[in-house]
Amino acid sequence: AEASTRNILDRETDIYKFAEALREALASAFAVLRIERSVWTEIKEEKDKLRPLMCELGDYARDYDIDVFANFLADEIETSLIAFTDVAFVTDLRYHNEYLILKALAHRRGWDFHWVHIVKEGNPPANEKERVSVNSLLDKEVPTCVYRAKGGDTHTLESCAKDFVRTYLTTSTSK
């Protein structure tokens, strides 16, 4: 998976998504089948068509190995943080095992770990399974902080990221 790199308040920051591995797998399938559609589209109608397909593929992969996405992303993050990144943001943590694996990675490496729960209004969970999972995660773990944003409001999300870095990370020297 390829991370999106940004500099937030002089901290080299990578942004990760568990779903990126799904998008890459679907992009490969589309290429083989010569389907000329982008899985990275921002067109709502196209995203709405892709979402159930991604959910099914994700469910299938998790049925094979419950930790498949968490382990994949943990490896990506570990490599990046060791090499050149100061901060790793994961934007789509929704399952308790994902939380536990990333937290264990941070603990093993001596890095800070903060869970920021962002609620985007108008952007409900993809399905009932995801809704149950998010609620279960919130029942079991306490986020470092919670932000609320209107769906699609990238300015608010960027402000949340800057606020979080300023509040929690500017005095920290660990990753």
Coordinates of C-alpha atoms in Angstrom, one line a residue:
A1 CA 0.0 0.0 0.0
E2 CA 1.2 3.4 -0.7
A3 CA 0.9 6.0 2.0
S4 CA 0.1 9.6 1.4
T5 CA 2.9 11.7 2.9
R6 CA 2.4 15.2 4.3
N7 CA 4.2 17.6 6.5
I8 CA 2.0 18.6 9.5
L9 CA 3.6 21.2 11.8
D10 CA 7.1 20.1 10.8
R11 CA 6.4 16.4 11.5
E12 CA 6.8 14.1 8.5
T13 CA 3.4 12.3 8.5
D14 CA 2.1 9.4 6.5
I15 CA -1.6 8.7 6.2
Y16 CA -2.6 5.1 5.9
K17 CA -5.9 3.3 5.1
F18 CA -6.6 -0.4 5.8
A19 CA -8.8 -0.3 2.7
E20 CA -5.9 0.7 0.5
A21 CA -4.9 -3.0 0.1
L22 CA -8.5 -3.7 -1.0
R23 CA -8.3 -0.9 -3.6
E24 CA -5.0 -2.2 -4.9
A25 CA -6.4 -5.8 -5.2
L26 CA -9.5 -4.5 -7.0
A27 CA -7.4 -2.3 -9.3
S28 CA -5.4 -5.4 -10.3
A29 CA -8.6 -7.3 -11.0
F30 CA -10.0 -4.5 -13.0
A31 CA -6.8 -4.3 -15.0
V32 CA -6.9 -8.0 -15.8
L33 CA -10.5 -7.8 -16.8
R34 CA -9.9 -4.6 -18.8
I35 CA -12.5 -2.7 -16.7
E36 CA -11.6 1.0 -17.2
R37 CA -12.7 2.3 -13.9
S38 CA -10.7 3.8 -11.1
V39 CA -11.1 2.3 -7.6
W40 CA -9.8 5.6 -6.3
T41 CA -12.6 7.6 -7.7
E42 CA -14.2 10.4 -5.8
I43 CA -17.4 10.3 -7.8
K44 CA -20.1 9.4 -5.3
E45 CA -22.1 7.1 -7.7
E46 CA -18.9 5.1 -8.6
K47 CA -17.9 4.9 -4.9
D48 CA -21.4 3.7 -4.0
K49 CA -21.0 0.9 -6.6
L50 CA -17.5 -0.1 -5.4
R51 CA -18.3 -0.1 -1.7
P52 CA -20.3 -3.3 -1.6
L53 CA -17.6 -5.1 -3.7
M54 CA -14.9 -3.9 -1.4
C55 CA -16.9 -4.9 1.7
E56 CA -17.4 -8.4 0.3
L57 CA -13.7 -8.8 -0.6
G58 CA -12.7 -7.5 2.8
D59 CA -15.1 -9.9 4.5
Y60 CA -13.8 -12.8 2.4
A61 CA -10.2 -11.9 3.2
R62 CA -10.9 -11.5 7.0
D63 CA -12.7 -14.9 7.0
Y64 CA -9.5 -16.4 5.6
D65 CA -7.3 -14.5 8.1
I66 CA -9.0 -12.1 10.6
D67 CA -5.7 -10.1 10.9
V68 CA -4.8 -9.9 7.2
F69 CA -5.4 -6.2 6.8
A70 CA -4.0 -5.3 10.3
N71 CA -0.8 -7.2 9.8
F72 CA -0.3 -5.9 6.3
L73 CA -0.7 -2.3 7.4
A74 CA 1.3 -2.8 10.6
D75 CA 4.2 -4.0 8.4
E76 CA 3.9 -0.9 6.1
I77 CA 3.7 1.5 9.1
E78 CA 6.7 -0.2 10.9
T79 CA 8.9 0.1 7.8
S80 CA 7.9 3.7 7.2
L81 CA 8.4 4.8 10.8
I82 CA 11.8 3.1 11.0
A83 CA 12.9 4.7 7.7
F84 CA 11.7 8.2 7.5
T85 CA 8.3 9.1 9.0
D86 CA 7.6 10.8 12.4
V87 CA 3.8 10.2 12.5
A88 CA 1.5 7.6 11.0
F89 CA -2.2 8.4 10.8
V90 CA -4.5 5.5 10.0
T91 CA -7.8 6.9 8.8
D92 CA -10.1 3.9 8.8
L93 CA -9.6 1.9 12.0
R94 CA -12.9 0.1 12.6
Y95 CA -12.1 -3.3 14.1
H96 CA -10.8 -4.2 17.6
N97 CA -8.1 -6.5 16.2
E98 CA -6.7 -3.6 14.1
Y99 CA -6.5 -1.4 17.2
L100 CA -4.8 -4.2 19.2
I101 CA -2.2 -5.0 16.5
L102 CA -1.3 -1.3 15.9
K103 CA -1.1 -0.7 19.6
A104 CA 1.1 -3.8 20.1
L105 CA 3.4 -2.6 17.3
A106 CA 3.8 0.8 19.0
H107 CA 4.4 -0.7 22.4
R108 CA 7.0 -3.2 21.0
R109 CA 8.9 -0.4 19.3
G110 CA 8.5 2.1 22.2
W111 CA 6.4 4.5 20.1
D112 CA 3.5 6.6 21.3
F113 CA 0.1 5.3 20.3
H114 CA -3.0 7.5 20.2
W115 CA -6.4 6.6 18.9
V116 CA -8.3 9.6 17.6
H117 CA -11.9 8.7 16.8
I118 CA -13.3 10.9 14.0
V119 CA -17.0 10.9 13.5
K120 CA -18.0 12.1 10.0
E121 CA -21.6 13.1 9.9
G122 CA -23.4 11.7 6.9
N123 CA -20.8 9.0 6.4
P124 CA -22.3 5.9 8.1
P125 CA -20.6 2.6 8.4
A126 CA -20.4 0.6 5.1
N127 CA -22.7 -2.2 6.6
E128 CA -24.2 -3.6 9.7
K129 CA -21.1 -5.6 10.5
E130 CA -18.9 -2.5 10.4
R131 CA -21.4 -0.6 12.6
V132 CA -21.3 -3.3 15.2
S133 CA -17.6 -3.5 15.1
V134 CA -17.1 0.2 15.6
N135 CA -19.5 0.3 18.5
S136 CA -17.8 -2.8 20.0
L137 CA -14.4 -1.1 19.7
L138 CA -15.8 2.1 21.4
D139 CA -17.2 -0.1 24.2
K140 CA -13.8 -1.8 24.8
E141 CA -11.3 1.0 24.3
V142 CA -11.2 4.7 25.0
P143 CA -10.0 7.1 22.3
T144 CA -7.4 9.6 23.1
C145 CA -9.8 12.2 21.7
V146 CA -12.9 12.4 19.5
Y147 CA -13.5 14.9 16.7
R148 CA -16.7 15.4 14.8
A149 CA -16.8 16.6 11.2
K150 CA -19.4 16.9 8.5
G151 CA -19.0 14.2 5.8
G152 CA -16.6 15.3 3.1
D153 CA -15.3 18.3 5.1
T154 CA -11.6 17.8 4.5
H155 CA -10.8 21.2 6.0
T156 CA -12.1 20.1 9.4
L157 CA -10.3 16.8 9.2
E158 CA -7.0 18.6 8.3
S159 CA -7.6 20.9 11.2
C160 CA -8.2 17.9 13.5
A161 CA -4.9 16.4 12.4
K162 CA -3.0 19.6 13.0
D163 CA -4.7 20.1 16.4
F164 CA -3.8 16.6 17.4
V165 CA -0.2 16.9 16.4
R166 CA 0.1 20.3 18.2
T167 CA -1.6 19.0 21.3
Y168 CA -0.2 15.5 21.7
L169 CA 3.0 15.3 19.6
T170 CA 4.9 18.5 19.6
T171 CA 6.5 17.8 23.0
S172 CA 7.1 14.1 22.2
T173 CA 10.3 12.9 20.8
S174 CA 9.3 9.3 20.3
K175 CA 7.5 8.1 17.2

